[in-house]
CSV table of C-alpha atoms in Angstrom, one decimal:
chain,number,residue,atom,x,y,z
A,107,MET,CA,9.7,-149.6,-169.1
A,108,ASP,CA,9.8,-153.3,-169.7
A,109,ALA,CA,8.7,-152.8,-173.2
A,110,LEU,CA,11.4,-150.2,-173.9
A,111,SER,CA,14.0,-152.5,-172.3
A,112,ASP,CA,12.9,-155.4,-174.5
A,113,LEU,CA,13.0,-153.2,-177.6
A,114,PHE,CA,16.5,-152.0,-176.7
A,115,HIS,CA,17.7,-155.6,-176.3
A,116,LEU,CA,16.0,-156.6,-179.5
A,117,ILE,CA,17.1,-153.7,-181.8
A,118,VAL,CA,20.4,-152.3,-180.3
A,119,PHE,CA,22.2,-154.5,-177.7
A,120,PRO,CA,22.9,-157.4,-177.4
A,121,GLY,CA,20.9,-158.1,-180.5
A,122,GLY,CA,20.2,-156.0,-183.6
A,123,PHE,CA,22.8,-153.5,-184.5
A,124,PHE,CA,25.4,-154.9,-182.2
A,125,LEU,CA,25.2,-158.3,-183.7
A,126,LEU,CA,25.4,-156.9,-187.2
A,127,ALA,CA,28.4,-154.8,-186.3
A,128,ILE,CA,30.4,-157.6,-184.6
A,129,GLY,CA,29.5,-159.9,-187.4
A,130,LEU,CA,31.2,-157.5,-189.8
A,131,VAL,CA,34.2,-157.2,-187.5
A,132,TYR,CA,34.6,-161.0,-187.3
A,133,GLU,CA,34.3,-161.3,-191.0
A,134,TRP,CA,37.1,-158.8,-191.4
A,135,ILE,CA,39.3,-160.7,-188.8
A,136,ASP,CA,38.6,-163.9,-190.8
A,137,ARG,CA,39.6,-162.4,-194.1
A,138,LYS,CA,42.6,-160.6,-192.6
A,139,LEU,CA,44.0,-163.6,-190.9
A,140,MET,CA,43.5,-165.7,-194.0
A,141,ALA,CA,45.4,-163.1,-196.0
A,142,LEU,CA,48.3,-163.1,-193.6
A,143,PHE,CA,48.5,-166.8,-193.6
A,144,GLN,CA,48.7,-166.7,-197.4
A,145,ASN,CA,51.3,-164.0,-197.4
A,146,ARG,CA,48.9,-161.3,-198.6
A,147,VAL,CA,48.0,-157.9,-197.2
A,148,GLY,CA,44.3,-158.5,-196.9
A,149,PRO,CA,41.4,-156.0,-196.5
A,150,ARG,CA,41.4,-152.8,-194.4
A,151,TRP,CA,39.3,-152.8,-191.3
A,152,PHE,CA,36.3,-151.0,-192.9
A,153,GLN,CA,36.2,-153.3,-196.0
A,154,PRO,CA,33.3,-155.6,-194.9
A,155,LEU,CA,31.1,-152.5,-194.1
A,156,ALA,CA,32.1,-150.8,-197.4
A,157,ASP,CA,31.1,-154.0,-199.3
A,158,VAL,CA,27.7,-154.1,-197.6
A,159,LEU,CA,27.0,-150.4,-198.1
A,160,LYS,CA,28.0,-150.7,-201.8
A,161,LEU,CA,25.6,-153.6,-202.2
A,162,PHE,CA,22.7,-151.7,-200.6
A,163,ALA,CA,23.4,-148.8,-203.0
A,164,LYS,CA,23.2,-151.0,-206.1
A,165,GLU,CA,20.0,-151.9,-208.0
A,166,GLU,CA,18.4,-155.2,-207.1
A,167,ILE,CA,17.6,-157.1,-210.3
A,168,ILE,CA,14.8,-159.7,-210.1
A,169,PRO,CA,15.4,-162.2,-212.9
A,170,GLN,CA,12.6,-163.5,-215.1
A,171,GLY,CA,10.9,-166.8,-214.1
A,172,VAL,CA,11.2,-166.3,-210.3
A,173,ASN,CA,8.6,-165.7,-207.6
A,174,PRO,CA,9.4,-162.1,-206.7
A,175,THR,CA,8.0,-162.5,-203.2
A,176,LEU,CA,10.2,-165.4,-202.4
A,177,PHE,CA,13.2,-163.8,-204.1
A,178,VAL,CA,12.9,-160.7,-201.9
A,179,GLY,CA,11.7,-162.4,-198.8
A,180,MET,CA,14.3,-165.2,-198.4
A,181,PRO,CA,17.2,-162.9,-197.4
A,182,MET,CA,15.0,-161.2,-194.8
A,183,VAL,CA,13.8,-164.5,-193.3
A,184,ALA,CA,17.4,-165.6,-193.1
A,185,LEU,CA,18.6,-162.5,-191.3
A,186,ALA,CA,15.6,-162.5,-189.0
A,187,GLY,CA,16.4,-166.1,-188.0
A,188,SER,CA,20.0,-165.2,-187.1
A,189,LEU,CA,19.0,-162.1,-185.2
A,190,THR,CA,16.3,-164.0,-183.2
A,191,ALA,CA,18.6,-166.8,-182.4
A,192,ALA,CA,21.1,-164.3,-180.8
A,193,LEU,CA,18.5,-163.3,-178.2
A,194,TYR,CA,18.7,-166.7,-176.5
A,195,VAL,CA,22.5,-167.0,-176.3
A,196,PRO,CA,24.9,-165.3,-173.9
A,197,LEU,CA,26.1,-162.8,-176.5
A,198,ALA,CA,28.9,-160.5,-175.4
A,199,GLY,CA,29.2,-162.6,-172.2
A,200,LEU,CA,25.9,-161.3,-170.9
A,201,VAL,CA,22.8,-163.2,-169.6
A,202,PRO,CA,20.6,-164.1,-172.6
A,203,SER,CA,18.0,-161.3,-173.3
A,204,PHE,CA,15.2,-163.9,-173.5
A,205,SER,CA,15.0,-167.4,-172.2
A,206,PHE,CA,12.6,-170.3,-171.8
A,207,THR,CA,12.7,-174.0,-171.2
A,208,GLY,CA,13.8,-175.7,-174.4
A,209,ASP,CA,15.2,-172.5,-176.1
A,210,LEU,CA,18.3,-174.6,-177.2
A,211,ILE,CA,16.1,-176.5,-179.7
A,212,ALA,CA,14.4,-173.3,-180.9
A,213,THR,CA,17.8,-171.6,-181.4
A,214,LEU,CA,19.3,-174.4,-183.4
A,215,TYR,CA,16.2,-174.4,-185.6
A,216,LEU,CA,16.5,-170.6,-186.1
A,217,MET,CA,20.2,-171.1,-187.0
A,218,SER,CA,19.2,-173.6,-189.8
A,219,LEU,CA,17.0,-171.0,-191.5
A,220,LEU,CA,19.9,-169.4,-193.2
A,221,THR,CA,20.8,-172.5,-195.1
A,222,LEU,CA,17.2,-173.3,-195.8
A,223,CYS,CA,16.6,-169.8,-197.2
A,224,MET,CA,19.8,-170.0,-199.4
A,225,GLY,CA,18.6,-173.4,-200.8
A,226,LEU,CA,15.1,-172.1,-201.5
A,227,ALA,CA,16.5,-168.9,-203.0
A,228,GLY,CA,18.6,-170.9,-205.4
A,229,SER,CA,15.8,-173.2,-206.2
A,230,ASN,CA,13.5,-170.2,-207.0
A,231,THR,CA,15.5,-169.3,-210.2
A,232,LEU,CA,16.0,-170.8,-213.6
A,233,ASN,CA,19.8,-170.3,-213.5
A,234,ARG,CA,21.6,-173.7,-213.8
A,235,PHE,CA,24.4,-172.6,-211.4
A,236,SER,CA,21.9,-171.5,-208.8
A,237,LEU,CA,20.0,-174.8,-209.0
A,238,VAL,CA,23.2,-176.8,-208.6
A,239,GLY,CA,24.3,-174.6,-205.7
A,240,ALA,CA,20.9,-175.0,-204.1
A,241,THR,CA,21.0,-178.7,-204.4
A,242,ARG,CA,24.5,-178.8,-202.8
A,243,THR,CA,23.4,-176.4,-200.1
A,244,LEU,CA,20.4,-178.5,-199.0
A,245,THR,CA,22.4,-181.7,-199.3
A,246,GLN,CA,25.1,-180.2,-197.0
A,247,LEU,CA,22.5,-178.9,-194.7
A,248,PHE,CA,21.2,-182.5,-193.9
A,249,SER,CA,24.8,-183.7,-193.4
A,250,TYR,CA,26.0,-181.0,-191.0
A,251,GLU,CA,22.8,-179.9,-189.1
A,252,ALA,CA,22.4,-183.3,-187.3
A,253,PRO,CA,26.0,-183.6,-186.1
A,254,PHE,CA,26.0,-180.0,-184.9
A,255,LEU,CA,22.7,-180.5,-183.1
A,256,LEU,CA,24.0,-183.6,-181.4
A,257,THR,CA,27.2,-181.8,-180.2
A,258,MET,CA,25.0,-179.1,-178.6
A,259,LEU,CA,22.9,-181.8,-176.8
A,260,GLY,CA,26.1,-183.3,-175.1
A,261,PRO,CA,26.5,-180.4,-172.7
A,262,ALA,CA,22.7,-180.3,-172.3
A,263,ILE,CA,22.8,-183.9,-171.0
A,264,VAL,CA,25.5,-183.0,-168.5
A,265,SER,CA,23.6,-180.0,-167.2
A,266,GLY,CA,20.3,-181.8,-167.2
A,267,SER,CA,18.6,-178.9,-169.0
A,268,TRP,CA,17.6,-177.8,-172.5
A,269,GLN,CA,17.9,-174.1,-171.6
A,270,ILE,CA,20.9,-172.3,-173.0
A,271,GLY,CA,21.4,-170.1,-169.9
A,272,GLU,CA,21.4,-173.0,-167.5
A,273,ILE,CA,23.7,-175.0,-169.7
A,274,ALA,CA,26.2,-172.1,-170.0
A,275,GLU,CA,26.0,-171.7,-166.2
A,276,THR,CA,26.7,-175.4,-165.7
A,277,ALA,CA,29.6,-175.2,-168.1
A,278,ALA,CA,31.0,-172.2,-166.1
A,279,HIS,CA,31.1,-174.4,-162.9
A,280,ASN,CA,32.4,-177.3,-164.9
A,281,PRO,CA,35.1,-175.5,-166.9
A,282,TRP,CA,36.6,-176.8,-170.0
A,283,LEU,CA,34.0,-179.4,-171.0
A,284,VAL,CA,36.2,-179.7,-174.1
A,285,ILE,CA,38.4,-182.0,-172.1
A,286,SER,CA,35.7,-184.5,-171.1
A,287,GLN,CA,33.9,-184.2,-174.5
A,288,PRO,CA,36.7,-183.6,-177.1
A,289,ILE,CA,34.8,-185.3,-179.9
A,290,GLY,CA,31.8,-183.1,-179.4
A,291,PHE,CA,34.0,-180.0,-179.5
A,292,LEU,CA,35.8,-181.0,-182.7
A,293,VAL,CA,32.5,-182.0,-184.4
A,294,ALA,CA,30.9,-178.7,-183.3
A,295,VAL,CA,33.7,-176.6,-184.8
A,296,ILE,CA,33.7,-178.5,-188.1
A,297,GLY,CA,29.9,-178.6,-188.1
A,298,LEU,CA,29.7,-174.9,-187.7
A,299,MET,CA,32.1,-174.5,-190.7
A,300,GLY,CA,30.0,-176.8,-192.8
A,301,LYS,CA,26.7,-175.0,-191.8
A,302,LEU,CA,28.2,-171.7,-192.9
A,303,GLU,CA,29.8,-173.2,-196.0
A,304,LEU,CA,33.3,-172.0,-195.0
A,305,HIS,CA,36.3,-173.3,-196.8
A,306,PRO,CA,37.0,-176.2,-197.2
A,307,PHE,CA,33.3,-177.0,-197.1
A,308,ASP,CA,32.3,-174.4,-199.7
A,309,ALA,CA,31.4,-176.7,-202.5
A,310,PRO,CA,27.9,-175.2,-202.6
A,311,GLU,CA,29.3,-171.8,-203.7
A,312,ALA,CA,32.5,-172.8,-205.5
A,313,GLU,CA,33.3,-169.9,-207.7
A,314,THR,CA,35.5,-171.9,-210.0
A,315,GLU,CA,32.7,-174.3,-210.7
A,316,ILE,CA,29.3,-172.7,-210.3
A,317,VAL,CA,30.0,-169.0,-210.0
A,318,ALA,CA,28.4,-168.2,-206.6
A,319,GLY,CA,26.2,-171.2,-206.1
A,320,ALA,CA,22.7,-170.7,-204.9
A,321,LEU,CA,23.1,-166.9,-204.7
A,322,THR,CA,24.4,-166.4,-208.3
A,323,GLU,CA,21.3,-164.4,-209.3
A,324,TYR,CA,21.4,-162.2,-206.2
A,325,SER,CA,22.8,-158.7,-206.3
A,326,GLY,CA,22.3,-155.5,-204.4
A,327,ARG,CA,20.2,-155.6,-201.2
A,328,GLY,CA,19.4,-159.3,-201.2
A,329,LEU,CA,23.1,-160.3,-201.4
A,330,ALA,CA,24.0,-157.8,-198.7
A,331,ILE,CA,21.3,-159.2,-196.3
A,332,PHE,CA,22.5,-162.7,-196.9
A,333,ARG,CA,26.1,-161.6,-196.1
A,334,LEU,CA,24.9,-159.9,-192.9
A,335,ALA,CA,22.9,-163.1,-191.9
A,336,LYS,CA,26.0,-165.3,-192.4
A,337,GLY,CA,28.2,-163.0,-190.3
A,338,SER,CA,25.6,-162.9,-187.5
A,339,GLU,CA,25.2,-166.6,-187.5
A,340,LEU,CA,29.0,-167.0,-187.3
A,341,VAL,CA,29.0,-165.0,-184.1
A,342,VAL,CA,26.0,-166.9,-182.6
A,343,GLY,CA,27.6,-170.3,-183.4
A,344,LEU,CA,31.0,-169.3,-181.9
A,345,THR,CA,29.2,-168.0,-178.8
A,346,LEU,CA,27.3,-171.3,-178.4
A,347,VAL,CA,30.5,-173.4,-178.8
A,348,ALA,CA,32.5,-171.2,-176.4
A,349,ALA,CA,29.8,-171.1,-173.8
A,350,PHE,CA,29.2,-174.9,-173.8
A,351,TYR,CA,32.7,-176.3,-174.3
A,352,LEU,CA,35.2,-173.6,-173.1
A,353,GLY,CA,34.1,-173.0,-169.6
A,354,GLY,CA,31.4,-170.4,-170.3
A,355,ILE,CA,31.6,-166.7,-171.1
A,356,ALA,CA,30.9,-164.8,-168.0
A,357,ASN,CA,31.9,-161.4,-169.2
A,358,PRO,CA,32.7,-159.5,-172.4
A,359,LEU,CA,36.4,-160.0,-172.1
A,360,LEU,CA,36.0,-163.8,-172.0
A,361,PHE,CA,33.5,-163.6,-174.8
A,362,LEU,CA,36.1,-161.9,-177.0
A,363,LEU,CA,39.0,-164.1,-176.0
A,364,LYS,CA,37.2,-167.4,-176.5
A,365,THR,CA,35.2,-166.6,-179.6
A,366,LEU,CA,38.2,-165.0,-181.3
A,367,GLY,CA,40.3,-168.0,-180.3
A,368,LEU,CA,37.8,-170.3,-182.0
A,369,LEU,CA,37.8,-168.1,-185.0
A,370,PHE,CA,41.6,-168.3,-185.1
A,371,VAL,CA,41.3,-172.1,-185.2
A,372,ILE,CA,38.7,-172.0,-187.9
A,373,VAL,CA,40.9,-169.7,-190.1
A,374,ILE,CA,43.9,-172.1,-189.6
A,375,LEU,CA,41.7,-175.0,-190.8
A,376,GLN,CA,40.6,-172.9,-193.8
A,377,SER,CA,44.2,-172.1,-194.6
A,378,LEU,CA,45.5,-175.7,-194.3
A,379,LEU,CA,42.8,-177.6,-196.1
A,380,THR,CA,41.8,-177.7,-199.8
A,381,ARG,CA,38.2,-177.6,-201.0
A,382,LEU,CA,36.4,-180.9,-200.7
A,383,ARG,CA,34.2,-182.3,-203.4
A,384,ILE,CA,30.5,-182.4,-202.5
A,385,ASP,CA,30.6,-186.2,-202.1
A,386,GLN,CA,33.5,-186.0,-199.8
A,387,THR,CA,31.9,-183.1,-197.8
A,388,VAL,CA,28.7,-185.0,-197.4
A,389,GLY,CA,29.5,-188.7,-197.3
A,390,MET,CA,32.4,-189.0,-194.9
A,391,TRP,CA,31.0,-186.5,-192.4
A,392,TRP,CA,27.5,-188.0,-192.3
A,393,ARG,CA,28.9,-191.4,-191.6
A,394,TYR,CA,31.7,-190.7,-189.2
A,395,GLY,CA,30.7,-187.4,-187.6
A,396,VAL,CA,27.3,-188.7,-186.3
A,397,LEU,CA,28.9,-192.1,-185.3
A,398,LEU,CA,31.6,-190.4,-183.2
A,399,ILE,CA,29.0,-188.2,-181.4
A,400,LEU,CA,26.8,-191.2,-180.7
A,401,VAL,CA,29.8,-193.1,-179.2
A,402,GLN,CA,30.5,-190.1,-177.0
A,403,TRP,CA,26.9,-189.9,-175.9
A,404,GLY,CA,27.1,-193.6,-174.9
A,405,LEU,CA,30.2,-192.9,-172.9
A,406,ILE,CA,28.5,-189.9,-171.1
A,407,ILE,CA,25.4,-191.9,-170.3
A,408,ALA,CA,27.4,-194.9,-169.1
A,409,TRP,CA,29.5,-192.6,-166.9
A,410,HIS,CA,26.4,-191.0,-165.3
A,411,VAL,CA,24.9,-194.4,-164.6
A,412,LEU,CA,28.0,-195.8,-163.1
A,413,VAL,CA,28.8,-192.8,-161.0
């Protein structure tokens, strides 16, 4: 029975199909809100699913000069990383399906696989646009992974644990950690946008400059899997930020309210800001984002020592 329960959690709920489905729903909400803010109609509710199904039905063309194993395998590794990371977070407001001491570090590593795989996928081709996009993707990875990691460690210091379930439980008893760590919350939201290459941090895939960046050569199944991985990681990232900074997510209703609230804030930022150049995206954020987080860390440690 335990094996069947583990398989259900892994494949159906709260991981697997549930995460893929809610990732598509959140993608639609993102696109719909963006369209409304820009005075457009936007897509219908089934459009993200229709896009993915259409891509799966198309032929996947493997270009010349690439390693076919890497070309086909990178999207699968990216999706596997996102799905595995979801098992350790309180998805849908439930207790994490699996947990162990230090699972926060493992989850953050799994979340970085998407960007790494996109960079490697772009580097695996001879297409100049893919190579430029891959270079930008990996450069942006180093600039946003460290600040996002540090923002997740702030609540961990307060709770005295590196286990996501315990940190979320501490945040639930210490509601609205966003008030005591506002810098961490702000950097976490912006860092998540940078990790997922959302506008205005989408220089690695700027369609007006380099077609589709690192994924220019991808079509069909590979592109669909990358899209599913990005949607899944968006949900996992929103869940982590809401659980750590917004008083926890003790039930499905709070999960929806808080993650959708964060998504609304992200869409507003996407609507208000113009695309940044890659040097602006990387240089300013690496200098000031990390510095601000380290200052906040110092304040937290000083407070604990004095109190």
